[in-house]
Amino acid sequence: MPAEPAPGTTQPPPGTTQPTPNTAAPRPPRRTRRVHRAWFVAAVTFVTIIGAAAFRSLPGLLIDPLNDEFHWSRGTIGLAVSVNLALYGLTAPFAAALMDRFGIRKVVAVALVIIAFGSGLTVWMDSAWQLLLCWGLLVGLGSGSMALAFAATVTNRWFTERRGLVTGILTAASASGQLIFLPVLSWIVEEHDWRPAAVTVALAALAVVPFVWLLLRDHPADVGLKPYGATEFVPKPPPVTGAARRTLGVLAKAARTGPFWLLAGTFAICGASTNGLVQTHFVPAAHDHGMKITTAASLLAVIGVFDVVGTVASGWFTDRFDARRLLAVYYALRGISLLFLPMLLMETVHPPMIFFIVFYGLDWVATVPPTLALCREQYGEDSAIVFGWVLASHQVGAALVAFLGGLARDTFGSYDVVWYASGALCAAAALMALVIRRGDGRDARPVAA
């Protein structure tokens, strides 16, 4: 007897050999273009940094309310803000090492909880030391763990292409967050007192935790993927123990190379000419010339709008041009704009001032993508930690000029000398960027734990 046909098949007609549709070669599966998981990780990082911007937006809004309610001096309140800023910079390199030890997700989630705890406790404070503890220490440590070193770690692990663009987008997230939260928090403080604003920050921090825990992954290998743009699978490196020892070891080794000091010096001038100078002293300087404080603050917010555009564009440029030359151009243009600012400050807003705001805003933190690219080029696997130390120099420069700018105003009766000195510093930073040579720091290997 002939064999029974297999289930699901048909017998061909007698005398024919033509295959039936069931025996034909299968069609190749339709290829679909899927979005790489790295972009989802970058999106979660973006949202997290936006949330972190809320924590950085509130301190400046608390000075007057706390002074009115508790009669604490502005120096005392400013000390808490200074501790916050210092820890924001100094925590970053240690946080990068902790991410290598425990993973990005755990470190960021714990940092958000610490911020929520510190901000929430301020509602019950009645002594200045409690402000130092809650806002200075706790919020400073938490926000420092989500500084730009966090963005550097994510970019290094998940991307081999488009790193400059991703760095620009994640850097712009900080400005975007300030644009979102600063008007909201200022309205809450004005209409409902400062305590609801502090609670809002705490709730914002807690709201981000589920996104971080559920959607963020430490390494592409965790989900069986190659980094975006990579041609080969990259295994997840083993945890690096001794985070503090490694962080200090990386600093010691990087400090023996010339590029580190040039990068730290230029970035210190970056912080001095942005956060320390314009963010701190632009509003009172404009008020000295008769401009309303609300008008000057609005101009400062517009700088943040163009900061987003400039930083993303800078990331795109960094993927295509020499990072050293980009830095030189950015610092030179910033210095020129600051030299003209004393002539532009008037009682009213006029077209040249608007041009300055747009021009300066495009350059605000455009220096971050090329600086990070140079750290990556010079220091390889340790680049996130090195960049954390470079970021610390940024905060030190900002803190010094924030203090010296006020001292100069008290001494000379105006801010003119501060603008001119900052313009000269930016010119020096442009020259320092050009001095960085390719490969000067390539002998800097990862430091063993």
Coordinates of C-alpha atoms in Angstrom, one line a residue:
M1 CA 0.0 0.0 0.0
P2 CA 1.2 3.5 -0.7
A3 CA 2.2 5.5 2.3
E4 CA -0.4 7.8 3.7
P5 CA 0.3 11.5 3.1
A6 CA 1.6 13.4 6.0
P7 CA -0.9 15.6 7.7
G8 CA -1.2 19.0 6.1
T9 CA 0.1 17.8 2.7
T10 CA -1.6 16.9 -0.6
Q11 CA -0.6 14.3 -3.1
P12 CA 0.5 15.6 -6.5
P13 CA -1.6 14.6 -9.5
P14 CA -0.4 11.4 -11.2
G15 CA 2.4 11.9 -13.6
T16 CA 3.4 15.3 -12.4
T17 CA 6.4 16.4 -10.4
Q18 CA 5.5 20.1 -9.8
P19 CA 5.7 20.9 -6.1
T20 CA 2.7 22.0 -4.3
P21 CA 2.6 25.2 -2.3
N22 CA 3.1 23.2 0.9
T23 CA 6.4 21.9 -0.4
A24 CA 7.7 25.2 -1.8
A25 CA 10.7 26.9 -0.2
P26 CA 9.4 29.1 2.7
R27 CA 9.5 32.9 2.2
P28 CA 12.1 34.7 4.2
P29 CA 10.6 36.5 7.2
R30 CA 9.7 40.1 6.6
R31 CA 12.4 42.3 8.2
T32 CA 11.2 45.0 10.5
R33 CA 13.2 47.9 11.7
R34 CA 13.0 48.0 15.5
V35 CA 14.1 50.9 17.6
H36 CA 17.3 49.9 19.5
R37 CA 16.8 49.5 23.2
A38 CA 19.6 52.1 23.8
W39 CA 17.2 54.9 22.7
F40 CA 14.7 53.8 25.4
V41 CA 17.5 53.8 28.0
A42 CA 18.5 57.3 26.8
A43 CA 14.8 58.4 27.1
V44 CA 14.6 57.2 30.7
T45 CA 17.9 58.9 31.5
F46 CA 16.5 62.1 29.9
V47 CA 13.4 62.0 32.1
T48 CA 15.5 61.3 35.2
I49 CA 17.8 64.3 34.5
I50 CA 14.7 66.5 33.9
G51 CA 13.4 65.5 37.3
A52 CA 16.8 66.2 38.9
A53 CA 16.6 69.7 37.5
A54 CA 13.7 70.4 39.8
F55 CA 15.9 69.8 42.7
R56 CA 18.4 72.3 41.4
S57 CA 15.7 74.9 40.6
L58 CA 14.3 75.3 44.2
P59 CA 17.3 76.6 46.3
G60 CA 17.3 80.0 44.7
L61 CA 13.6 80.3 45.4
L62 CA 14.0 79.5 49.1
I63 CA 16.3 82.3 50.1
D64 CA 13.7 85.1 50.6
P65 CA 11.0 82.9 52.2
L66 CA 13.4 81.3 54.7
N67 CA 14.8 84.7 55.5
D68 CA 11.3 86.1 56.1
E69 CA 10.1 83.2 58.2
F70 CA 13.1 82.1 60.3
H71 CA 15.2 85.3 60.0
W72 CA 18.2 83.3 58.9
S73 CA 20.9 85.4 57.2
R74 CA 21.3 85.1 53.5
G75 CA 24.8 84.0 54.2
T76 CA 23.6 81.1 56.3
I77 CA 21.1 80.1 53.6
G78 CA 23.7 80.6 51.0
L79 CA 26.0 78.2 52.9
A80 CA 23.5 75.4 52.5
V81 CA 23.2 76.1 48.8
S82 CA 27.0 76.2 48.5
V83 CA 27.3 72.8 50.2
N84 CA 24.6 71.5 47.8
L85 CA 26.6 72.8 44.8
A86 CA 29.9 71.5 46.1
L87 CA 28.5 68.0 46.7
Y88 CA 26.8 68.1 43.3
G89 CA 30.3 68.3 41.8
L90 CA 32.3 66.2 44.2
T91 CA 29.8 63.3 44.3
A92 CA 29.8 62.8 40.5
P93 CA 33.1 60.9 40.1
F94 CA 32.3 58.6 43.1
A95 CA 28.8 58.0 41.7
A96 CA 30.3 56.9 38.4
A97 CA 32.5 54.4 40.2
L98 CA 29.5 53.2 42.3
M99 CA 27.6 52.6 39.0
D100 CA 30.4 50.4 37.9
R101 CA 30.2 48.5 41.2
F102 CA 26.4 48.2 41.8
G103 CA 24.9 49.2 38.5
I104 CA 23.2 52.4 37.1
R105 CA 19.7 51.4 38.1
K106 CA 20.4 50.8 41.8
V107 CA 22.5 54.0 42.3
V108 CA 20.1 56.3 40.6
A109 CA 17.0 54.8 42.4
V110 CA 18.7 55.2 45.8
A111 CA 19.8 58.8 44.9
L112 CA 16.2 59.7 44.0
V113 CA 15.0 58.3 47.4
I114 CA 17.7 60.3 49.2
I115 CA 16.6 63.5 47.5
A116 CA 12.9 62.9 48.3
F117 CA 13.8 62.2 51.9
G118 CA 16.0 65.3 52.2
S119 CA 13.5 67.6 50.5
G120 CA 10.6 66.3 52.4
L121 CA 12.2 66.7 55.8
T122 CA 12.7 70.4 55.2
V123 CA 9.0 70.9 55.8
W124 CA 9.5 70.3 59.6
M125 CA 12.9 72.1 60.0
D126 CA 13.2 75.0 62.5
S127 CA 17.0 75.4 62.8
A128 CA 19.6 76.4 60.2
W129 CA 21.7 73.2 60.8
Q130 CA 18.7 71.2 59.6
L131 CA 18.7 73.1 56.3
L132 CA 22.4 72.3 56.0
L133 CA 21.7 68.6 56.6
C134 CA 18.6 68.2 54.5
W135 CA 19.2 70.5 51.5
G136 CA 23.0 70.8 51.7
L137 CA 24.0 67.3 52.5
L138 CA 21.2 64.9 51.5
V139 CA 19.9 66.7 48.4
G140 CA 23.5 67.5 47.4
L141 CA 24.6 63.9 47.5
G142 CA 21.5 62.7 45.7
S143 CA 21.6 65.3 42.9
G144 CA 25.4 64.8 42.5
S145 CA 24.7 61.1 41.8
M146 CA 22.6 62.1 38.8
A147 CA 25.0 64.7 37.5
L148 CA 26.5 64.6 34.0
A149 CA 28.7 61.7 35.0
F150 CA 25.4 59.6 35.0
A151 CA 24.8 60.7 31.4
A152 CA 28.4 59.9 30.5
T153 CA 28.1 56.4 32.0
V154 CA 24.9 55.7 30.0
T155 CA 26.4 57.0 26.8
N156 CA 29.6 55.0 27.1
R157 CA 27.8 51.7 27.8
W158 CA 24.9 51.9 25.4
F159 CA 26.3 53.8 22.4
T160 CA 29.3 53.5 20.1
E161 CA 27.8 55.8 17.5
R162 CA 25.9 59.1 17.9
R163 CA 27.7 59.6 21.3
G164 CA 28.0 63.3 20.7
L165 CA 24.4 63.7 19.8
V166 CA 23.2 61.6 22.8
T167 CA 25.5 63.6 25.1
G168 CA 24.0 66.8 23.8
I169 CA 20.4 65.6 24.3
L170 CA 21.1 64.4 27.9
T171 CA 22.9 67.6 28.7
A172 CA 20.0 69.6 27.4
A173 CA 17.7 67.7 29.7
S174 CA 18.9 69.7 32.7
A175 CA 18.0 73.0 31.0
S176 CA 14.7 71.5 29.9
G177 CA 13.9 70.5 33.4
Q178 CA 14.6 74.0 34.7
L179 CA 12.3 75.4 32.1
I180 CA 9.6 73.1 33.2
F181 CA 10.0 73.3 37.0
L182 CA 11.3 76.8 37.6
P183 CA 8.0 78.6 36.6
V184 CA 5.9 76.0 38.4
L185 CA 7.9 76.1 41.6
S186 CA 8.1 79.9 41.7
W187 CA 4.3 80.0 41.3
I188 CA 3.9 77.5 44.2
V189 CA 6.3 79.5 46.4
E190 CA 4.5 82.8 45.6
E191 CA 1.0 81.5 45.9
H192 CA 1.2 78.7 48.5
D193 CA 4.5 79.2 50.5
W194 CA 7.7 77.3 50.2
R195 CA 6.7 74.1 51.9
P196 CA 4.3 72.9 49.1
A197 CA 7.2 73.5 46.7
A198 CA 9.5 71.3 48.8
V199 CA 6.9 68.6 48.9
T200 CA 6.5 68.9 45.1
V201 CA 10.2 68.2 44.7
A202 CA 10.0 65.2 47.0
L203 CA 7.1 63.8 45.0
A204 CA 8.8 64.4 41.7
A205 CA 11.8 62.5 42.9
L206 CA 9.7 59.5 44.0
A207 CA 7.7 59.6 40.8
V208 CA 10.8 59.0 38.7
V209 CA 11.9 55.9 40.7
P210 CA 9.5 53.4 39.1
F211 CA 10.6 54.5 35.6
V212 CA 14.2 54.0 36.6
W213 CA 13.7 50.6 38.2
L214 CA 11.4 49.1 35.5
L215 CA 12.9 50.6 32.3
L216 CA 16.6 51.4 32.9
R217 CA 19.1 48.7 32.4
D218 CA 22.8 48.8 33.4
H219 CA 24.3 47.3 30.2
P220 CA 23.2 46.2 26.7
A221 CA 24.4 42.6 27.6
D222 CA 21.7 42.5 30.3
V223 CA 19.1 42.2 27.5
G224 CA 21.3 40.4 25.0
L225 CA 22.0 43.3 22.7
K226 CA 25.1 45.0 21.2
P227 CA 25.6 48.7 22.0
Y228 CA 24.0 51.0 19.4
G229 CA 26.3 51.1 16.4
A230 CA 28.6 48.3 17.6
T231 CA 29.6 45.5 15.2
E232 CA 30.3 43.0 17.9
F233 CA 28.6 41.9 21.1
V234 CA 30.2 43.5 24.2
P235 CA 30.0 41.3 27.3
K236 CA 29.1 43.0 30.5
P237 CA 32.2 43.7 32.6
P238 CA 32.4 42.3 36.1
P239 CA 31.6 44.6 39.0
V240 CA 34.5 46.8 40.0
T241 CA 35.0 46.8 43.8
G242 CA 36.5 49.5 45.8
A243 CA 34.6 52.4 44.4
A244 CA 36.2 55.1 46.5
R245 CA 39.7 53.7 46.0
R246 CA 39.1 53.4 42.2
T247 CA 37.8 57.0 42.0
L248 CA 40.8 58.4 43.8
G249 CA 43.1 56.1 41.8
V250 CA 41.7 57.3 38.5
L251 CA 42.2 60.9 39.7
A252 CA 45.8 60.2 40.7
K253 CA 46.6 58.7 37.4
A254 CA 44.7 61.3 35.3
A255 CA 46.4 64.1 37.3
R256 CA 49.7 62.9 35.9
T257 CA 48.6 63.7 32.4
G258 CA 48.5 67.2 30.7
P259 CA 45.0 66.8 29.1
F260 CA 43.4 66.4 32.5
W261 CA 44.5 69.7 33.8
L262 CA 43.7 71.5 30.5
L263 CA 40.2 69.9 30.5
A264 CA 39.7 70.7 34.2
G265 CA 40.9 74.3 33.7
T266 CA 38.7 75.0 30.7
F267 CA 35.6 73.5 32.4
A268 CA 36.3 75.5 35.6
I269 CA 36.2 78.6 33.4
C270 CA 33.0 77.2 31.9
G271 CA 31.4 77.0 35.3
A272 CA 32.7 80.4 36.3
S273 CA 31.3 82.1 33.2
T274 CA 27.8 80.4 33.4
N275 CA 26.5 79.1 36.7
G276 CA 28.8 81.3 38.9
L277 CA 28.5 84.5 36.9
V278 CA 25.4 84.8 34.7
Q279 CA 23.1 82.5 36.6
T280 CA 24.0 84.1 39.9
H281 CA 24.7 87.7 39.1
F282 CA 22.8 88.6 35.9
V283 CA 19.6 89.5 37.6
P284 CA 21.1 91.8 40.3
A285 CA 23.4 93.3 37.6
A286 CA 20.4 94.1 35.4
H287 CA 18.5 95.5 38.4
D288 CA 21.5 97.8 39.1
H289 CA 20.7 99.4 35.7
G290 CA 17.0 99.8 36.5
M291 CA 15.6 96.6 34.9
K292 CA 12.8 94.9 36.8
I293 CA 13.8 91.7 38.5
T294 CA 10.9 89.8 36.9
T295 CA 12.1 91.0 33.5
A296 CA 15.7 90.0 34.1
A297 CA 14.6 86.6 35.4
S298 CA 12.6 86.1 32.2
L299 CA 15.6 86.8 30.1
L300 CA 17.5 84.2 32.1
A301 CA 14.8 81.7 31.4
V302 CA 15.0 82.5 27.6
I303 CA 18.7 81.7 27.9
G304 CA 17.6 78.2 29.0
V305 CA 15.4 77.8 25.9
F306 CA 18.3 78.4 23.5
D307 CA 20.6 76.4 25.7
V308 CA 18.6 73.3 24.7
V309 CA 19.1 74.1 21.0
G310 CA 22.8 74.9 21.3
T311 CA 23.6 71.8 23.4
V312 CA 21.9 69.3 21.0
A313 CA 23.5 71.1 18.0
S314 CA 26.9 70.9 19.8
G315 CA 26.5 67.1 20.2
W316 CA 25.8 66.8 16.5
F317 CA 28.9 68.9 15.7
T318 CA 31.0 66.8 18.1
D319 CA 30.3 63.6 16.1
R320 CA 31.7 65.4 13.0
F321 CA 34.4 67.9 13.9
D322 CA 37.5 68.1 16.1
A323 CA 36.3 68.6 19.7
R324 CA 39.3 70.8 20.6
R325 CA 38.5 73.3 17.9
L326 CA 34.8 73.3 18.9
L327 CA 35.8 74.1 22.5
A328 CA 38.1 76.9 21.3
V329 CA 35.3 78.4 19.2
Y330 CA 32.7 78.1 22.0
Y331 CA 34.9 79.8 24.6
A332 CA 36.1 82.5 22.2
L333 CA 32.5 83.5 21.3
R334 CA 31.4 83.4 24.9
G335 CA 34.2 85.7 25.9
I336 CA 33.4 88.2 23.2
S337 CA 29.7 88.3 24.2
L338 CA 30.6 88.9 27.9
L339 CA 32.9 91.8 26.9
F340 CA 29.9 93.5 25.3
L341 CA 27.4 92.8 28.1
P342 CA 28.2 95.9 30.3
M343 CA 27.2 98.1 27.3
L344 CA 23.9 96.3 26.8
L345 CA 22.5 96.4 30.4
M346 CA 19.7 99.1 30.5
E347 CA 16.4 99.7 32.1
T348 CA 14.5 98.2 29.2
V349 CA 15.0 95.2 26.9
H350 CA 16.2 96.3 23.5
P351 CA 17.2 94.3 20.3
P352 CA 21.0 94.1 21.1
M353 CA 20.2 92.6 24.5
I354 CA 17.9 90.0 22.9
F355 CA 20.7 89.1 20.5
F356 CA 23.0 88.6 23.5
I357 CA 20.5 86.4 25.2
V358 CA 20.0 84.2 22.1
F359 CA 23.7 84.1 21.3
Y360 CA 24.8 83.4 24.9
G361 CA 22.1 80.8 25.4
L362 CA 23.2 78.8 22.4
D363 CA 26.7 78.7 24.0
W364 CA 25.6 78.1 27.6
V365 CA 26.6 74.4 28.0
A366 CA 27.6 73.6 24.4
T367 CA 31.0 72.9 25.9
V368 CA 29.8 69.6 27.5
P369 CA 29.7 67.3 24.5
P370 CA 33.2 68.1 23.2
T371 CA 34.6 68.0 26.7
L372 CA 33.1 64.6 27.3
A373 CA 34.3 63.4 23.9
L374 CA 37.9 64.4 24.8
C375 CA 37.7 62.6 28.2
R376 CA 36.5 59.5 26.3
E377 CA 39.3 59.8 23.7
Q378 CA 42.0 60.3 26.3
Y379 CA 40.9 58.0 29.2
G380 CA 38.8 55.2 27.7
E381 CA 37.0 53.1 30.2
D382 CA 37.8 55.6 33.0
S383 CA 36.4 58.5 31.1
A384 CA 33.1 58.7 33.0
I385 CA 35.0 59.0 36.3
V386 CA 37.6 61.5 34.8
F387 CA 34.7 63.5 33.5
G388 CA 33.2 63.5 37.0
W389 CA 36.4 65.1 38.3
V390 CA 36.3 67.6 35.5
L391 CA 32.7 68.4 36.4
A392 CA 33.8 69.0 40.0
S393 CA 36.2 71.6 38.7
H394 CA 33.3 73.2 36.9
Q395 CA 31.4 73.5 40.2
V396 CA 34.5 74.9 42.0
G397 CA 34.9 77.6 39.3
A398 CA 31.2 78.4 39.6
A399 CA 31.4 78.7 43.4
L400 CA 34.5 80.9 43.3
V401 CA 33.0 83.4 40.8
A402 CA 29.7 83.4 42.6
F403 CA 31.5 84.6 45.7
L404 CA 34.1 86.9 44.0
G405 CA 31.4 88.5 41.8
G406 CA 29.5 89.6 44.9
L407 CA 32.7 90.8 46.5
A408 CA 33.6 92.8 43.4
R409 CA 30.1 94.4 43.4
D410 CA 30.6 95.5 47.0
T411 CA 34.1 96.8 46.3
F412 CA 33.6 98.6 43.0
G413 CA 29.9 99.4 43.0
S414 CA 29.2 97.6 39.8
Y415 CA 29.7 94.3 38.0
D416 CA 31.7 95.7 35.0
V417 CA 35.0 94.4 36.1
V418 CA 33.5 90.9 36.6
W419 CA 32.2 90.8 33.0
Y420 CA 35.6 91.9 31.6
A421 CA 37.5 89.5 33.7
S422 CA 35.3 86.6 32.6
G423 CA 35.7 87.6 29.0
A424 CA 39.5 87.4 29.5
L425 CA 39.2 84.0 31.2
C426 CA 37.1 82.6 28.3
A427 CA 39.9 83.7 25.9
A428 CA 42.4 81.8 28.0
A429 CA 40.1 78.7 27.9
A430 CA 40.0 78.9 24.1
L431 CA 43.8 78.8 24.0
M432 CA 43.9 76.0 26.5
A433 CA 41.5 73.9 24.4
L434 CA 43.8 74.2 21.4
V435 CA 46.8 73.1 23.4
I436 CA 45.3 69.7 24.1
R437 CA 47.1 67.2 21.9
R438 CA 45.6 64.0 20.5
G439 CA 46.8 61.0 22.4
D440 CA 48.5 62.9 25.2
G441 CA 46.6 60.9 27.8
R442 CA 46.2 57.6 26.0
D443 CA 48.7 55.9 28.3
A444 CA 46.1 56.4 31.1
R445 CA 44.7 52.8 31.5
P446 CA 41.9 51.8 33.8
V447 CA 43.1 51.8 37.4
A448 CA 42.8 48.4 39.1
A449 CA 40.7 48.3 42.2

